[in-house]
XYZ file of C-alpha atoms in Angstrom:
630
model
C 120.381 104.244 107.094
C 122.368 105.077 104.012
C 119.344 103.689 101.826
C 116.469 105.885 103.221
C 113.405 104.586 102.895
C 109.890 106.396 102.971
C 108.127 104.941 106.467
C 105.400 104.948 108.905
C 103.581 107.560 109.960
C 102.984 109.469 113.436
C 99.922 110.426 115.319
C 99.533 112.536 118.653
C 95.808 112.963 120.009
C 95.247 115.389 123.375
C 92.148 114.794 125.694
C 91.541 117.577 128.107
C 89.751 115.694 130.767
C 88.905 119.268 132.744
C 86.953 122.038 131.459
C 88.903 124.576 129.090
C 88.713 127.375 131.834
C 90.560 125.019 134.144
C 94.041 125.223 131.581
C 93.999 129.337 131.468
C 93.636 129.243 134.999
C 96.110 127.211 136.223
C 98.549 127.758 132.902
C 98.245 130.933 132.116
C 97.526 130.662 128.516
C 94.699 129.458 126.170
C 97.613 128.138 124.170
C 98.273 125.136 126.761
C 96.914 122.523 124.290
C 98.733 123.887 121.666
C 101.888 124.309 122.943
C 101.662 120.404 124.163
C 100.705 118.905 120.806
C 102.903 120.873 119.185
C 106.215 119.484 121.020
C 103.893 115.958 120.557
C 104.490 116.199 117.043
C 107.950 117.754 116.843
C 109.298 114.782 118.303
C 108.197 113.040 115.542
C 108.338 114.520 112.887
C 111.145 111.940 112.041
C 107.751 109.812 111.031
C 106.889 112.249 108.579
C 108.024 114.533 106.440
C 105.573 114.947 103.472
C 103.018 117.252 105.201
C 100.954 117.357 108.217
C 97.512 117.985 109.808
C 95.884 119.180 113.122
C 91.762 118.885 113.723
C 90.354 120.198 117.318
C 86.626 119.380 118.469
C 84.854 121.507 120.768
C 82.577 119.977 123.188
C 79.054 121.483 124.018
C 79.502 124.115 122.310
C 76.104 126.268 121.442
C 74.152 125.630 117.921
C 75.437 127.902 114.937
C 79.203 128.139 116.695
C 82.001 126.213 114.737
C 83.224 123.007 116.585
C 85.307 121.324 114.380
C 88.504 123.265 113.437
C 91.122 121.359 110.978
C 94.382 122.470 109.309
C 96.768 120.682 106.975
C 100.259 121.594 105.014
C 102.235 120.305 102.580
C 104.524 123.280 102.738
C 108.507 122.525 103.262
C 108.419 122.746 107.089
C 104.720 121.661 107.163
C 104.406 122.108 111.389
C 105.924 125.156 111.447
C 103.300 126.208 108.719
C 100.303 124.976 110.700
C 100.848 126.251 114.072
C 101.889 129.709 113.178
C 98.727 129.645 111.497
C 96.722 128.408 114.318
C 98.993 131.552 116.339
C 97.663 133.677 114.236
C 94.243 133.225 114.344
C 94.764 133.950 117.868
C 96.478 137.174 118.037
C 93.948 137.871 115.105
C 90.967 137.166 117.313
C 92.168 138.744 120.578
C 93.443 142.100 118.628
C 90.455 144.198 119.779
C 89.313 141.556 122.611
C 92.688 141.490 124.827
C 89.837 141.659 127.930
C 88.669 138.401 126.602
C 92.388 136.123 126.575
C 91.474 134.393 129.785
C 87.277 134.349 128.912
C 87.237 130.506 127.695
C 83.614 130.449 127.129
C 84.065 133.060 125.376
C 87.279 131.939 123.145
C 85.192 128.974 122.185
C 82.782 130.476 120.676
C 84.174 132.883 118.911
C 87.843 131.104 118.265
C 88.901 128.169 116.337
C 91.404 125.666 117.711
C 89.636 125.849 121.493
C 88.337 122.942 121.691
C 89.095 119.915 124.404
C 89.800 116.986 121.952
C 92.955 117.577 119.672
C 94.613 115.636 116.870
C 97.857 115.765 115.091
C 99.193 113.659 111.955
C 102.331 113.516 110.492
C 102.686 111.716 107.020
C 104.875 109.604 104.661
C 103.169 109.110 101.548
C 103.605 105.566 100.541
C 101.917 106.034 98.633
C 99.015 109.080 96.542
C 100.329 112.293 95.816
C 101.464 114.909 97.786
C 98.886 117.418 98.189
C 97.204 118.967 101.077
C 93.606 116.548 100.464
C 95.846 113.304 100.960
C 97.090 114.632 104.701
C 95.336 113.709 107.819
C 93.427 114.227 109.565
C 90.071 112.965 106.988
C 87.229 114.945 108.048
C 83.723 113.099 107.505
C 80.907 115.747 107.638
C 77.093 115.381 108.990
C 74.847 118.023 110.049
C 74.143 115.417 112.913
C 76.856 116.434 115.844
C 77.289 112.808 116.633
C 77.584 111.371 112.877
C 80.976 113.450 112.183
C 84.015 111.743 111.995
C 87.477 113.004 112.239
C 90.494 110.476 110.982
C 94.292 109.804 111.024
C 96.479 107.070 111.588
C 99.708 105.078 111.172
C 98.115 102.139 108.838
C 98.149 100.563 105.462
C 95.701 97.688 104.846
C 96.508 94.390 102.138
C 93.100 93.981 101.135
C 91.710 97.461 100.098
C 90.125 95.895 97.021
C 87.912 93.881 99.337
C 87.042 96.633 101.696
C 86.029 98.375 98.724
C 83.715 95.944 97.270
C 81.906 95.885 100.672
C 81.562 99.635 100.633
C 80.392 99.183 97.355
C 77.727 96.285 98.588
C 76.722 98.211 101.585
C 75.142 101.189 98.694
C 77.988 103.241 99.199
C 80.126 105.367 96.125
C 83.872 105.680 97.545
C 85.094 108.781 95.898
C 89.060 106.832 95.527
C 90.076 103.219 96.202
C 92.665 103.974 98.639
C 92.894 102.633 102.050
C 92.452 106.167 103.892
C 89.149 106.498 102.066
C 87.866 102.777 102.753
C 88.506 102.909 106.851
C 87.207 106.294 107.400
C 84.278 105.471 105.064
C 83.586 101.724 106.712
C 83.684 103.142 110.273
C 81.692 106.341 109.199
C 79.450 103.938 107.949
C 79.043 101.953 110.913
C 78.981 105.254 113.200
C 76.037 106.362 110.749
C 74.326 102.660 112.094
C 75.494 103.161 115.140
C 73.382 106.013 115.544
C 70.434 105.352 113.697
C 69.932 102.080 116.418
C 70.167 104.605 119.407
C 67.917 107.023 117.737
C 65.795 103.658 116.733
C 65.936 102.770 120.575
C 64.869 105.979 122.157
C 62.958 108.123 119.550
C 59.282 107.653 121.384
C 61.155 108.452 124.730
C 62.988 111.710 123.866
C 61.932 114.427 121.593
C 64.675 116.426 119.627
C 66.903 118.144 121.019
C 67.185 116.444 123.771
C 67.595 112.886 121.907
C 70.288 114.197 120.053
C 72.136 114.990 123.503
C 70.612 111.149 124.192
C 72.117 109.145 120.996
C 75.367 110.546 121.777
C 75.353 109.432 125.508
C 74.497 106.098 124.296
C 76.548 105.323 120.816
C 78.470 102.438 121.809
C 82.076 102.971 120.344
C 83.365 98.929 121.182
C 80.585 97.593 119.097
C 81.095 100.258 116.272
C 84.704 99.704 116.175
C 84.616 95.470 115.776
C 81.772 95.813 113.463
C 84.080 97.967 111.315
C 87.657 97.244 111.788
C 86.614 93.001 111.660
C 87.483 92.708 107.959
C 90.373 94.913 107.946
C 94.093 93.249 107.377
C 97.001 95.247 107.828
C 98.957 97.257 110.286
C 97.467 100.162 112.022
C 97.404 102.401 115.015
C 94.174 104.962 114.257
C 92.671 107.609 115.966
C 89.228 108.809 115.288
C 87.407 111.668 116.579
C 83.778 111.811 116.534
C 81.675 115.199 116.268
C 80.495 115.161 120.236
C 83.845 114.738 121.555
C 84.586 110.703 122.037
C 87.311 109.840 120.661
C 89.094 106.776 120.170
C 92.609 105.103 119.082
C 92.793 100.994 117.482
C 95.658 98.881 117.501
C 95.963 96.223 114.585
C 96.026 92.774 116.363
C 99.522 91.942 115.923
C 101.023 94.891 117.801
C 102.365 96.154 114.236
C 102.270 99.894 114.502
C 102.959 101.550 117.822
C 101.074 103.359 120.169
C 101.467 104.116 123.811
C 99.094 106.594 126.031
C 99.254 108.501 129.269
C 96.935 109.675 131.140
C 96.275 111.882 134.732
C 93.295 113.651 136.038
C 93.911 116.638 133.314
C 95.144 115.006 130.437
C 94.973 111.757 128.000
C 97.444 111.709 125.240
C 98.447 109.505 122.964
C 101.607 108.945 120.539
C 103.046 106.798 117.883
C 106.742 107.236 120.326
C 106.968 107.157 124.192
C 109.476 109.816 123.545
C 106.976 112.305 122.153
C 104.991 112.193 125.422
C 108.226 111.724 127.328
C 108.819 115.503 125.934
C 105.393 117.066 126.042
C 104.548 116.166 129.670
C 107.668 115.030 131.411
C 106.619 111.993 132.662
C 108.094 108.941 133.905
C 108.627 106.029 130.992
C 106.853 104.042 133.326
C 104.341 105.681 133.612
C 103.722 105.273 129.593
C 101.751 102.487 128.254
C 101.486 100.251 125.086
C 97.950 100.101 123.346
C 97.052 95.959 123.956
C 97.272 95.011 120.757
C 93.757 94.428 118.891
C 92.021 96.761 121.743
C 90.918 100.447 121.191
C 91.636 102.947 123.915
C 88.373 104.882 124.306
C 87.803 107.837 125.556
C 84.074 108.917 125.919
C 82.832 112.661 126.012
C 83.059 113.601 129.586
C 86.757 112.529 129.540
C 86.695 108.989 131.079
C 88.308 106.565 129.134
C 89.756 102.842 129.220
C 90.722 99.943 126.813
C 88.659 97.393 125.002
C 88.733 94.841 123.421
C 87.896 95.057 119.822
C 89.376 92.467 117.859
C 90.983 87.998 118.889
C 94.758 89.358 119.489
C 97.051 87.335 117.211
C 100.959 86.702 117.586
C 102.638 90.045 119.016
C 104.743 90.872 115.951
C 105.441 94.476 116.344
C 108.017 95.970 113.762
C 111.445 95.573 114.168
C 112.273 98.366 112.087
C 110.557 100.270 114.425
C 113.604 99.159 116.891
C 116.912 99.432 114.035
C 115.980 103.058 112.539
C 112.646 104.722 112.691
C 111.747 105.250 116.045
C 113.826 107.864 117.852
C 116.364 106.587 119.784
C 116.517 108.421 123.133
C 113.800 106.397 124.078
C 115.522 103.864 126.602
C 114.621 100.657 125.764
C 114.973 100.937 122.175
C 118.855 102.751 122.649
C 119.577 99.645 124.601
C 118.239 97.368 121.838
C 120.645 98.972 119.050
C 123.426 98.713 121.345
C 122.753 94.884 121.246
C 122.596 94.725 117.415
C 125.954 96.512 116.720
C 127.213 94.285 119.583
C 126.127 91.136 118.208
C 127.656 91.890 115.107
C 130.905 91.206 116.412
C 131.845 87.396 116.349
C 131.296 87.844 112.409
C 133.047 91.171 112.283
C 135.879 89.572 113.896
C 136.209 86.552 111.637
C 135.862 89.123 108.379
C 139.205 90.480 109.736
C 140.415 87.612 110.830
C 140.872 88.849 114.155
C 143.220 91.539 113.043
C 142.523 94.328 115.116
C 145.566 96.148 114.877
C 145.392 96.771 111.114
C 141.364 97.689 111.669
C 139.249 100.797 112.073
C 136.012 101.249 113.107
C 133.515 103.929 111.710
C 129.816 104.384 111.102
C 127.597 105.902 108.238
C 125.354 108.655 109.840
C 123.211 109.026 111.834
C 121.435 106.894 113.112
C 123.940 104.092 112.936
C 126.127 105.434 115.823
C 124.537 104.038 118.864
C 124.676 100.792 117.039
C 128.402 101.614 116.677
C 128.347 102.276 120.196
C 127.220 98.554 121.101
C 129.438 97.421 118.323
C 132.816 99.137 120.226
C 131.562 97.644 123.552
C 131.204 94.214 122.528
C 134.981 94.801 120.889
C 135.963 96.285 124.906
C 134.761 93.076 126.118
C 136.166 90.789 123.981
C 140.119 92.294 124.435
C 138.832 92.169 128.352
C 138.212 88.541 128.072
C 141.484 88.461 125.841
C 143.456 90.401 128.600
C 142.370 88.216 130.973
C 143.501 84.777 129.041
C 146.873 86.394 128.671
C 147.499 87.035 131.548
C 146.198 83.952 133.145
C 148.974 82.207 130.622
C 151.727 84.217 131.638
C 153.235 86.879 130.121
C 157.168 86.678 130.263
C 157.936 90.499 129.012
C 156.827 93.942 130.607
C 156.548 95.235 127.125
C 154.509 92.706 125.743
C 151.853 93.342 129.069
C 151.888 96.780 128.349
C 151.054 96.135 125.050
C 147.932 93.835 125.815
C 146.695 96.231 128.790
C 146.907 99.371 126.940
C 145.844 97.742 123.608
C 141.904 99.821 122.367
C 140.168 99.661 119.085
C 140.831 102.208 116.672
C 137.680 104.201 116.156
C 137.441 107.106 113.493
C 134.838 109.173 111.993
C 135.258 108.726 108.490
C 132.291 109.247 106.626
C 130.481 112.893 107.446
C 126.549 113.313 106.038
C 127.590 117.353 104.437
C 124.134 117.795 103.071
C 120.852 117.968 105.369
C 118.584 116.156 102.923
C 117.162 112.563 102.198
C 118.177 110.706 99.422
C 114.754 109.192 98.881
C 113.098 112.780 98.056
C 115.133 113.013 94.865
C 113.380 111.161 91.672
C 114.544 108.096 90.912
C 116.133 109.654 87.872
C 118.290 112.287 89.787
C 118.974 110.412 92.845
C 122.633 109.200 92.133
C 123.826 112.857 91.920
C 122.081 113.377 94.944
C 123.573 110.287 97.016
C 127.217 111.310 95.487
C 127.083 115.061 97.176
C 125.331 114.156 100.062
C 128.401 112.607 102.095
C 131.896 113.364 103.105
C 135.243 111.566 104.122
C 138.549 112.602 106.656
C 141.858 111.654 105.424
C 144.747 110.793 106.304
C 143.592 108.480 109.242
C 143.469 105.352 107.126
C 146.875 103.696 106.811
C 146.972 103.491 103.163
C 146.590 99.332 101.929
C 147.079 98.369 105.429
C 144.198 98.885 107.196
C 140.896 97.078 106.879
C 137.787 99.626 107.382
C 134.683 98.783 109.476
C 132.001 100.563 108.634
C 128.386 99.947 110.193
C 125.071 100.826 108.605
C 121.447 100.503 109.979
C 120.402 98.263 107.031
C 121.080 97.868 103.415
C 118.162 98.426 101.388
C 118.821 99.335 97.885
C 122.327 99.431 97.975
C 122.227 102.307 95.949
C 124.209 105.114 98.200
C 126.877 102.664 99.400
C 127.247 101.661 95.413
C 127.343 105.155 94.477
C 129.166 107.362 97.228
C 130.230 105.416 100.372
C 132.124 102.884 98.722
C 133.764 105.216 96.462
C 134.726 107.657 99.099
C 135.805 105.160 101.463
C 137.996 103.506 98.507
C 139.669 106.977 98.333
C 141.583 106.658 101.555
C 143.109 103.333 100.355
C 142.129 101.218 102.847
C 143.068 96.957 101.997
C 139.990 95.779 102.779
C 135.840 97.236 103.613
C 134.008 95.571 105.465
C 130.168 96.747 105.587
C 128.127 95.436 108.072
C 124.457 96.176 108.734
C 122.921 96.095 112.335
C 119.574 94.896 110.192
C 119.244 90.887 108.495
C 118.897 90.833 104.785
C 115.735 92.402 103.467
C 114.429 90.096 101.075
C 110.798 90.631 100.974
C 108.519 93.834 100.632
C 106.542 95.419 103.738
C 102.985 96.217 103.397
C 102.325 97.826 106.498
C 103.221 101.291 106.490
C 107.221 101.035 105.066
C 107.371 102.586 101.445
C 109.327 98.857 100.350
C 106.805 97.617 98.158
C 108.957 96.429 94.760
C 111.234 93.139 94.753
C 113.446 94.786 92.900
C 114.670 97.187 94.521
C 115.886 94.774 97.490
C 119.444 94.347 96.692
C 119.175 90.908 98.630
C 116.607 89.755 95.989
C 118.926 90.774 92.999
C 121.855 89.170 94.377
C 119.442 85.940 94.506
C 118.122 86.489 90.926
C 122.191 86.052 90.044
C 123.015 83.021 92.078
C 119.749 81.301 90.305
C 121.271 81.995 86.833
C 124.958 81.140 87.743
C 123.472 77.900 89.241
C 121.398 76.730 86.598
C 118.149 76.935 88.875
C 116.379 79.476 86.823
C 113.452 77.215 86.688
C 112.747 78.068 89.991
C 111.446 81.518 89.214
C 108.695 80.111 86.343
C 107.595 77.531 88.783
C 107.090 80.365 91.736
C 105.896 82.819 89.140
C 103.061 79.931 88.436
C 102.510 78.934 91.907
C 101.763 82.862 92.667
C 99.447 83.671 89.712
C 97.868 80.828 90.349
C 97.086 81.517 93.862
C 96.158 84.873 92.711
C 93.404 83.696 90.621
C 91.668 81.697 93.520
C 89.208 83.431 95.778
C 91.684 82.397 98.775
C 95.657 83.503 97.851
C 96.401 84.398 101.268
C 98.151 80.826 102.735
C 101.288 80.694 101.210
C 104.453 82.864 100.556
C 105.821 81.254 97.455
C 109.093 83.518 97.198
C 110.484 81.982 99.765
C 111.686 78.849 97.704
C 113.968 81.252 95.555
C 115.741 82.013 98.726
C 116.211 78.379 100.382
C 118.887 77.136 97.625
C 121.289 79.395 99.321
C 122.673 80.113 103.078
C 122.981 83.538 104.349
C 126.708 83.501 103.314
C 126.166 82.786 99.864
C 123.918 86.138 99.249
C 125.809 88.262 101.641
C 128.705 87.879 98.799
C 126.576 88.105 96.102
C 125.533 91.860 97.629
C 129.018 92.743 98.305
C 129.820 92.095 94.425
C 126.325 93.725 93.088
C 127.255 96.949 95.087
C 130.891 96.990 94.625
C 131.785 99.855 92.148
C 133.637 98.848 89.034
C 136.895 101.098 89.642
C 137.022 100.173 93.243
C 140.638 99.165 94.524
C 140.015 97.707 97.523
C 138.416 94.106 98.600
C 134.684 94.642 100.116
C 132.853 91.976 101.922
C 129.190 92.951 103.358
C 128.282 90.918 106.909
C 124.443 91.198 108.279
C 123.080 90.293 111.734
C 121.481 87.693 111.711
C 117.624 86.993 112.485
C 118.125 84.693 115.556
C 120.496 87.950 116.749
C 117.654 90.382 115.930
C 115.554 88.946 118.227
C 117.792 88.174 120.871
C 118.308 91.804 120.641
C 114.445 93.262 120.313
C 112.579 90.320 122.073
C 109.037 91.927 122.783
C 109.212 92.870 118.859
C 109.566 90.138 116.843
C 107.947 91.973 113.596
C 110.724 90.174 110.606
C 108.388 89.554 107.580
C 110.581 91.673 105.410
C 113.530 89.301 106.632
C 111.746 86.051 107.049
C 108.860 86.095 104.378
C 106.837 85.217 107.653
C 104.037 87.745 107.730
C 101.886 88.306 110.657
C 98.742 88.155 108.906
C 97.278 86.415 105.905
C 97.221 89.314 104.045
C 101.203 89.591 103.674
C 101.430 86.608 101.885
C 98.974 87.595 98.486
C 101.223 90.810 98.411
C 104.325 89.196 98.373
C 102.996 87.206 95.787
C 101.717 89.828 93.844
C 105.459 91.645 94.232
C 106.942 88.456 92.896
C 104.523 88.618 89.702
C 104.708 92.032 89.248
C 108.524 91.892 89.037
C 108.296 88.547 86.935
C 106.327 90.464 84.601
C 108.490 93.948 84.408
C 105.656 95.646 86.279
C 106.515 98.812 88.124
C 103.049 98.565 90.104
C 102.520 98.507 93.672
C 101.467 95.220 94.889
C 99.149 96.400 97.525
């Protein structure tokens, strides 16, 4: 994606279903859980770049030893950081105890990081500062085994400022109004509950300590997790960890987030990608399985585990942007899927060149455009196939003219090379066009000079701001006639509030190109009379039915913005004509049909809670706010 855009985040939990001893035995190392998360979160650290974090529980471990272990980084390569530390404490500990290496009861109570329940994160911050107390894993402390709480997920929630208020009703003090600090704090609250009614239950039966060993046999997880997660709104996957070794992982209701387990008789793991686990344990992708939606995979202390259901499932609308660009895509089923975008592109490529192939070349921005590329070139293939084949049934009079239409192949260049390994986004706002300009470059003297129309395909079209600033220009420097941009992604015309760092109207290049048309048009009045719809709505006790921004968007087809964009990004000393082409949304889900996630396309959000942020992003934007709307 030439816009890069701050996203998601990843998760990898590890369940050692057989005792500790069992892994150095059959292994050979007391690193096996290590090594295995480790690749878990290597494979996606495409999720998250910002920092990272890794907790470990120990289970049954004696009074007075440590059983919770947690580290976290912000440093530049973050996982690198973290597990040579956790490496270290290792050789460290087994310097003068090399007798000991293969001793697990032993190693667990006098190492950290040996425990049987293991947790990685791997963040984007959307948003909080960067600093080592705003990485996952959250760590909720007790003195009570059973009432600790370890944290991370994959989540952001619309309606923090309720969840807040009903901390603050339930006697609680939040230390920040952020939604990390409101879920781990409303499930801690209702683990704290959770346990006091087992205690409650069994407290004339059992004395201490056996009714500790009791009340954590008996905390019931399902009922803890809908009595917490009930008022929540948003998108999440989220593990939790509790202090005695269950551990669990919740799926928001509409399938937003990812997350897929696997599990044998020695291991359950879980992932934000199938390809992480693909990696870690070489195992079949059929084998792999999706989270149900709205259910929490459970897995209690002596290892057994299954889903429940937690929360009503609603509409599967998984994220789609999961599908075009963040997810990796060696994962099968989504490198099929963006071969069907870039090849669905084609019958409005086609009519953008007005079906000049000869005069055309094909390219792609990098990276993760090319296997959309790919599906783009074989939907070309087949349409000169089914053109071959009409010539030929019509009769072709000259030898030269069948050679021409047999050998005839799309001309496909690289012409636009990312130089610099770095991420626009990471640059401040203020420094960021001297970043996009020196972060890509071009081949010459492949482009016949104002004769031949460029192709170029892109992810998705954000901002703007790097094609606008670099591609364009660079691409205008070989002299094509004609660019045509096309994205494998629809327009993005309203913000995400689910995990995707796209929060601001204005910095959708879709929604400025609207803003224009309105005031060319004469239909200005349209923005005071959604600007008072959406305050309105704001004021009520219920804003959550209605996504007013749409009407600015109706007056206009697809078309009409499309050309809009292509003159709002089109640098003022550029030479050449530029048209921009999207897929369309109809396409998108012909393409991704088990993930038809499209609010920021659509303005049709899968829960209630979509619709007062986009709201509140329209008001804030009326009103010159920089603010986050959620």
């Amino acid at each position: 994606m030439s816009d890069a855009i701050k996203h998601e985040c990843g998760i990898a939990l590890i369940r050692l279903r057989k005792p500790y001893q069992y892994y150095i035995d059959k292994y050979e190392t007391p690193l096996y859980a290590v090594h295995k998360l480790s690749v878990m979160m290597e494979k996606q650290v495409n999720r998250g770049q910002d920092g990272a974090g890794v907790a470990n529980i120990k289970i049954d471990v004696p009074p007075g030893k440590r059983y919770i272990s947690r580290y976290r980084s912000v440093e530049p390569q973050p996982l690198t950081d973290i597990f040579s530390k956790i490496h270290k404490k290792f050789r460290k500990g087994l310097k003068n105890n090399k007798d000991r290496a293969n001793d697990a009861k032993w190693l667990q109570e006098n190492l950290a990081f040996t425990g049987e329940v293991w947790l990685g994160h791997l963040r984007y911050g959307t948003h909080g500062s960067n600093e080592v107390e705003n990485c996952h894993p959250m760590l909720r402390q007790s003195n009570w085994r059973s009432r600790n709480l370890v944290m991370a997920g994959n989540f952001n929630m619309t309606n923090v400022d309720e969840l807040f208020g009903k901390l603050v009703s339930l006697g609680q003090h939040p230390k920040e109004k952020v939604d990390t600090v409101t879920v781990m704090e409303k499930i801690g609250h209702f683990l704290d509950e959770e346990n006091q009614r087992v205690f409650e239950r069994f407290k004339g039966i059992y004395e201490n300590p056996t009714l500790s060993d009791v009340i954590e046999e008996n905390i019931d997880l399902q009922r803890l997790l809908y009595r917490s997660c009930r008022d929540f709104d948003g998108g999440y996957a989220m593990c939790g960890l509790t202090g005695y070794g269950a551990s669990f992982v919740i799926r928001d209701p509409a399938g937003i987030r990812p997350a897929f387990y696997y599990a044998d008789d020695e291991v359950v793991v879980v992932a934000s990608e199938k390809q992480a686990i693909k990696a870690a344990f070489n195992v079949d992708y059929g084998q792999i399985q999706e989270i149900t939606p709205g259910s929490a995979l459970i897995i209690d202390k002596n290892g057994e585990y299954n889903e429940f259901p937690i929360l009503p499932k609603l509409e599967k609308r998984s994220c789609s942007f999961e599908r075009i660009y963040f997810s990796r895509g060696t994962d099968p089923d989504i490198y099929y899927e963006r071969k069907q975008l870039g090849k669905l592109l084609i019958p409005q490529i086609l009519k953008e060149i007005n079906y000049d192939l000869e005069n055309t070349i094909f390219s792609y921005i990098p990276n993760t455009a090319e296997t959309a590329f790919l599906g783009m070139i074989e939907g070309l293939e087949e349409y000169l196939a089914k053109k071959r084949k009409q010539a030929i049934m019509e009769g072709i009079l000259f030898e030269a003219d069948l050679d021409k239409v047999l050998s005839f192949r799309p001309r496909i260049e690289k012409l636009v090379t990312k130089d610099v390994k770095s991420r626009t986004f990471i640059t401040a706002d203020a420094l960021r066009d001297d970043m996009v300009s020196s972060v890509y470059d071009t081949t010459f003297e492949v482009v016949r000079k104002n004769v031949d129309t460029v192709v170029i395909i892109d992810d998705s079209i954000v901002r703007g701001t790097t094609l606008e600033k670099s591609i364009l220009t660079m691409l205008d420097r070989l002299s094509p006639k004609k660019i045509v941009v096309a994205s494998s992604a629809p327009q993005i015309r309203f913000p995400d509030c689910y995990g995707i760092d796209m929060s601001k109207m204005k910095d959708f290049v879709a929604y400025r190109a609207v803003l224009k048309l309105l005031e060319e048009r004469d239909l200005e009045y349209l923005l005071e009379d959604v600007y008072t719809q959406s305050v309105t709505s704001l004021a009520t006790k219920n804003p959550y039915h209605t996504n007013y921004v749409k009407a600015l968007y109706e007056p206009f087809t697809d078309k009409e913005i499309s050309d809009k964009i292509a003159e709002i990004i089109r640098p003022k000393d550029l030479n050449a004509e530029i048209s921009v082409v999207f897929q369309t949304v109809e396409n998108l889900h012909k393409a991704c049909p088990d993930h038809l996630g499209d609010w920021y396309f659509t303005g049709n959000y899968p829960t209630l809670g979509g619709n007062k942020v986009v709201n509140k992003a329209f008001s804030n934007s009326y009103e010159g706010k920089l603010e986050r709307a959620y």
